[in-house]
Tab-separated table of C-alpha atoms in Angstrom:
chain	number	residue	atom	x	y	z
A	1	MET	CA	21.599	-7.537	17.593
A	2	SER	CA	23.520	-7.844	20.829
A	3	GLY	CA	26.748	-5.984	21.531
A	4	VAL	CA	28.947	-9.083	21.213
A	5	LYS	CA	27.459	-10.039	17.845
A	6	ARG	CA	27.837	-6.488	16.584
A	7	THR	CA	31.502	-6.470	17.654
A	8	VAL	CA	32.137	-9.805	15.918
A	9	VAL	CA	30.548	-8.491	12.705
A	10	TRP	CA	32.669	-5.334	12.778
A	11	VAL	CA	35.851	-7.309	13.444
A	12	ALA	CA	35.026	-9.698	10.575
A	13	LEU	CA	34.375	-6.770	8.219
A	14	LEU	CA	37.640	-5.146	9.284
A	15	VAL	CA	39.626	-8.355	8.694
A	16	VAL	CA	38.050	-8.863	5.254
A	17	GLY	CA	38.707	-5.230	4.338
A	18	VAL	CA	42.358	-5.413	5.387
A	19	ALA	CA	42.766	-8.703	3.479
A	20	LEU	CA	41.295	-7.173	0.313
A	21	ILE	CA	43.527	-4.111	0.594
A	22	GLY	CA	46.565	-6.363	1.114
A	23	LEU	CA	45.597	-8.486	-1.890
A	24	GLY	CA	45.177	-5.372	-4.019
A	25	VAL	CA	48.604	-4.067	-2.999
A	26	PHE	CA	50.171	-7.494	-3.637
A	27	LEU	CA	48.661	-7.752	-7.112
A	28	GLY	CA	49.540	-4.115	-7.827
A	29	VAL	CA	53.267	-4.515	-7.176
A	30	THR	CA	53.560	-7.904	-8.908
A	31	ARG	CA	54.321	-8.240	-12.599
A	32	LEU	CA	51.256	-8.241	-14.821
A	33	ASP	CA	51.678	-11.869	-15.916
A	34	ASP	CA	52.048	-13.107	-12.326
A	35	ALA	CA	49.108	-10.954	-11.150
A	36	ASP	CA	46.979	-12.475	-13.920
A	37	LYS	CA	47.884	-15.987	-12.779
A	38	TRP	CA	47.170	-15.181	-9.127
A	39	GLY	CA	43.883	-13.569	-10.098
A	40	SER	CA	42.852	-16.700	-11.999
A	41	VAL	CA	43.663	-18.933	-9.024
A	42	ILE	CA	41.769	-16.680	-6.602
A	43	ALA	CA	38.756	-16.512	-8.947
A	44	ALA	CA	38.667	-20.317	-9.246
A	45	MET	CA	38.785	-20.693	-5.446
A	46	VAL	CA	35.970	-18.176	-4.987
A	47	ALA	CA	33.855	-20.008	-7.602
A	48	VAL	CA	34.435	-23.403	-5.958
A	49	LEU	CA	33.572	-22.021	-2.510
A	50	GLY	CA	30.569	-20.084	-3.826
A	51	LEU	CA	28.873	-23.047	-5.497
A	52	PRO	CA	27.816	-24.851	-2.278
A	53	MET	CA	26.754	-21.528	-0.751
A	54	THR	CA	24.530	-20.884	-3.768
A	55	ALA	CA	22.969	-24.336	-3.505
A	56	TYR	CA	22.320	-23.782	0.209
A	57	GLY	CA	20.715	-20.406	-0.553
A	58	VAL	CA	18.391	-21.990	-3.124
A	59	VAL	CA	17.338	-24.723	-0.679
A	60	LEU	CA	16.763	-22.152	2.058
A	61	ALA	CA	14.702	-19.915	-0.258
A	62	ARG	CA	12.501	-22.827	-1.331
A	63	ARG	CA	11.997	-23.867	2.276
A	64	GLN	CA	10.972	-20.332	3.256
A	65	GLY	CA	8.829	-20.005	0.125
A	66	SER	CA	6.780	-23.049	1.064
A	67	ALA	CA	6.236	-21.758	4.599
A	68	ALA	CA	5.257	-18.302	3.422
A	69	GLY	CA	3.168	-17.271	0.481
A	70	GLY	CA	-0.247	-17.217	2.066
A	71	GLN	CA	-3.256	-15.445	0.653
A	72	SER	CA	-4.767	-12.435	2.308
A	73	VAL	CA	-7.324	-9.719	1.725
A	74	ALA	CA	-6.769	-6.749	3.994
A	75	GLY	CA	-8.221	-3.252	4.154
A	76	SER	CA	-10.466	-3.758	1.112
A	77	VAL	CA	-14.022	-3.092	0.008
A	78	VAL	CA	-15.293	-6.022	-2.058
A	79	ARG	CA	-18.648	-5.671	-3.835
A	80	GLY	CA	-18.889	-9.424	-4.430
A	81	GLY	CA	-17.396	-12.334	-2.564
A	82	VAL	CA	-13.839	-13.485	-1.997
A	83	MET	CA	-12.569	-16.917	-2.940
A	84	GLN	CA	-9.109	-18.134	-1.991
A	85	VAL	CA	-7.820	-21.498	-3.174
A	86	ARG	CA	-4.283	-22.609	-2.467
A	87	ARG	CA	-1.862	-25.387	-3.524
A	88	VAL	CA	-4.251	-27.478	-5.581
A	89	ARG	CA	-2.774	-30.753	-6.821
A	90	GLY	CA	-6.066	-32.314	-7.794
A	91	ASN	CA	-9.769	-31.612	-8.456
A	92	VAL	CA	-11.487	-28.426	-7.291
A	93	ARG	CA	-14.918	-27.361	-8.482
A	94	ILE	CA	-16.522	-24.562	-6.524
A	95	GLY	CA	-19.747	-24.119	-8.503
A	96	PRO	CA	-21.786	-21.067	-9.448
A	97	ALA	CA	-20.649	-17.616	-8.455
A	98	ALA	CA	-21.838	-16.330	-5.118
A	99	SER	CA	-24.940	-14.175	-5.398
A	100	ARG	CA	-24.349	-10.494	-5.125
A	101	ALA	CA	-25.813	-8.933	-2.046
A	102	PRO	CA	-26.302	-5.158	-1.917
A	103	ALA	CA	-23.389	-3.337	-0.382
A	104	ALA	CA	-23.921	-2.640	3.292
A	105	ALA	CA	-24.255	1.002	4.188
A	106	GLY	CA	-22.016	2.067	7.034
A	107	GLY	CA	-21.020	-0.724	9.378
A	108	SER	CA	-17.538	-1.700	10.263
A	109	PRO	CA	-14.982	-3.877	8.527
A	110	THR	CA	-14.483	-7.481	9.486
A	111	SER	CA	-12.156	-7.889	12.386
A	112	GLY	CA	-10.008	-10.852	13.194
A	113	THR	CA	-8.961	-13.554	10.788
A	114	THR	CA	-11.137	-15.893	8.788
A	115	GLY	CA	-9.307	-19.168	8.353
A	116	PRO	CA	-5.841	-20.079	9.547
A	117	GLY	CA	-3.877	-16.870	9.783
A	118	GLY	CA	-0.167	-16.439	10.138
A	119	PRO	CA	2.526	-17.051	7.571
A	120	GLY	CA	1.339	-19.215	4.737
A	121	GLY	CA	-2.315	-19.114	5.801
A	122	GLN	CA	-5.385	-17.475	4.344
A	123	SER	CA	-6.941	-14.436	5.946
A	124	VAL	CA	-9.512	-11.714	5.427
A	125	THR	CA	-9.036	-8.785	7.807
A	126	GLY	CA	-10.257	-5.218	7.974
A	127	SER	CA	-12.438	-5.555	4.849
A	128	TRP	CA	-16.082	-4.955	3.881
A	129	MET	CA	-17.617	-7.898	2.007
A	130	ALA	CA	-20.952	-7.807	0.171
A	131	GLY	CA	-20.743	-11.499	-0.684
A	132	GLY	CA	-19.431	-14.620	0.958
A	133	VAL	CA	-15.871	-15.573	1.771
A	134	ARG	CA	-14.711	-18.998	0.614
A	135	GLN	CA	-11.302	-20.338	1.551
A	136	VAL	CA	-9.859	-23.683	0.527
A	137	ASP	CA	-6.346	-24.500	1.679
A	138	ASP	CA	-4.170	-27.480	0.729
A	139	VAL	CA	-6.541	-29.573	-1.371
A	140	GLY	CA	-4.785	-32.605	-2.881
A	141	GLY	CA	-8.000	-33.750	-4.591
A	142	ASP	CA	-11.826	-33.605	-4.738
A	143	VAL	CA	-13.340	-30.394	-3.388
A	144	ASP	CA	-16.808	-29.810	-4.810
A	145	VAL	CA	-18.858	-26.989	-3.283
A	146	ASP	CA	-21.996	-26.497	-5.457
A	147	ARG	CA	-24.124	-23.721	-3.943
């Protein structure tokens, strides 16, 4: 965060803090009945202002959730194969299980990314696989892989 932004944040926090202290003092010296009425009005205003902010937060979280949420296998030893299927809205039939190959002795883990990496993608990195790796992304209908 740059120096100007940090200063603006501190000034905003200071203003809000002073306003809350002033409100507390005001409600503390007022009669109880009047303080209750003021508190009700302030609570209603906060609720009305908070509702659109909540709706915006939900929309933003859903937007970020659809961009993120990929599938990954990292730093693993898998004796069989790996299958990743994502966002299926229609038919998927992969077929019989991949045959088990004997675990490789020694060797090095896979390096790089299999499939589209990055946020929301599918990846297999730094892992030992004895079987195959199958990745299916955003299907929508009819994937049939009999092997």
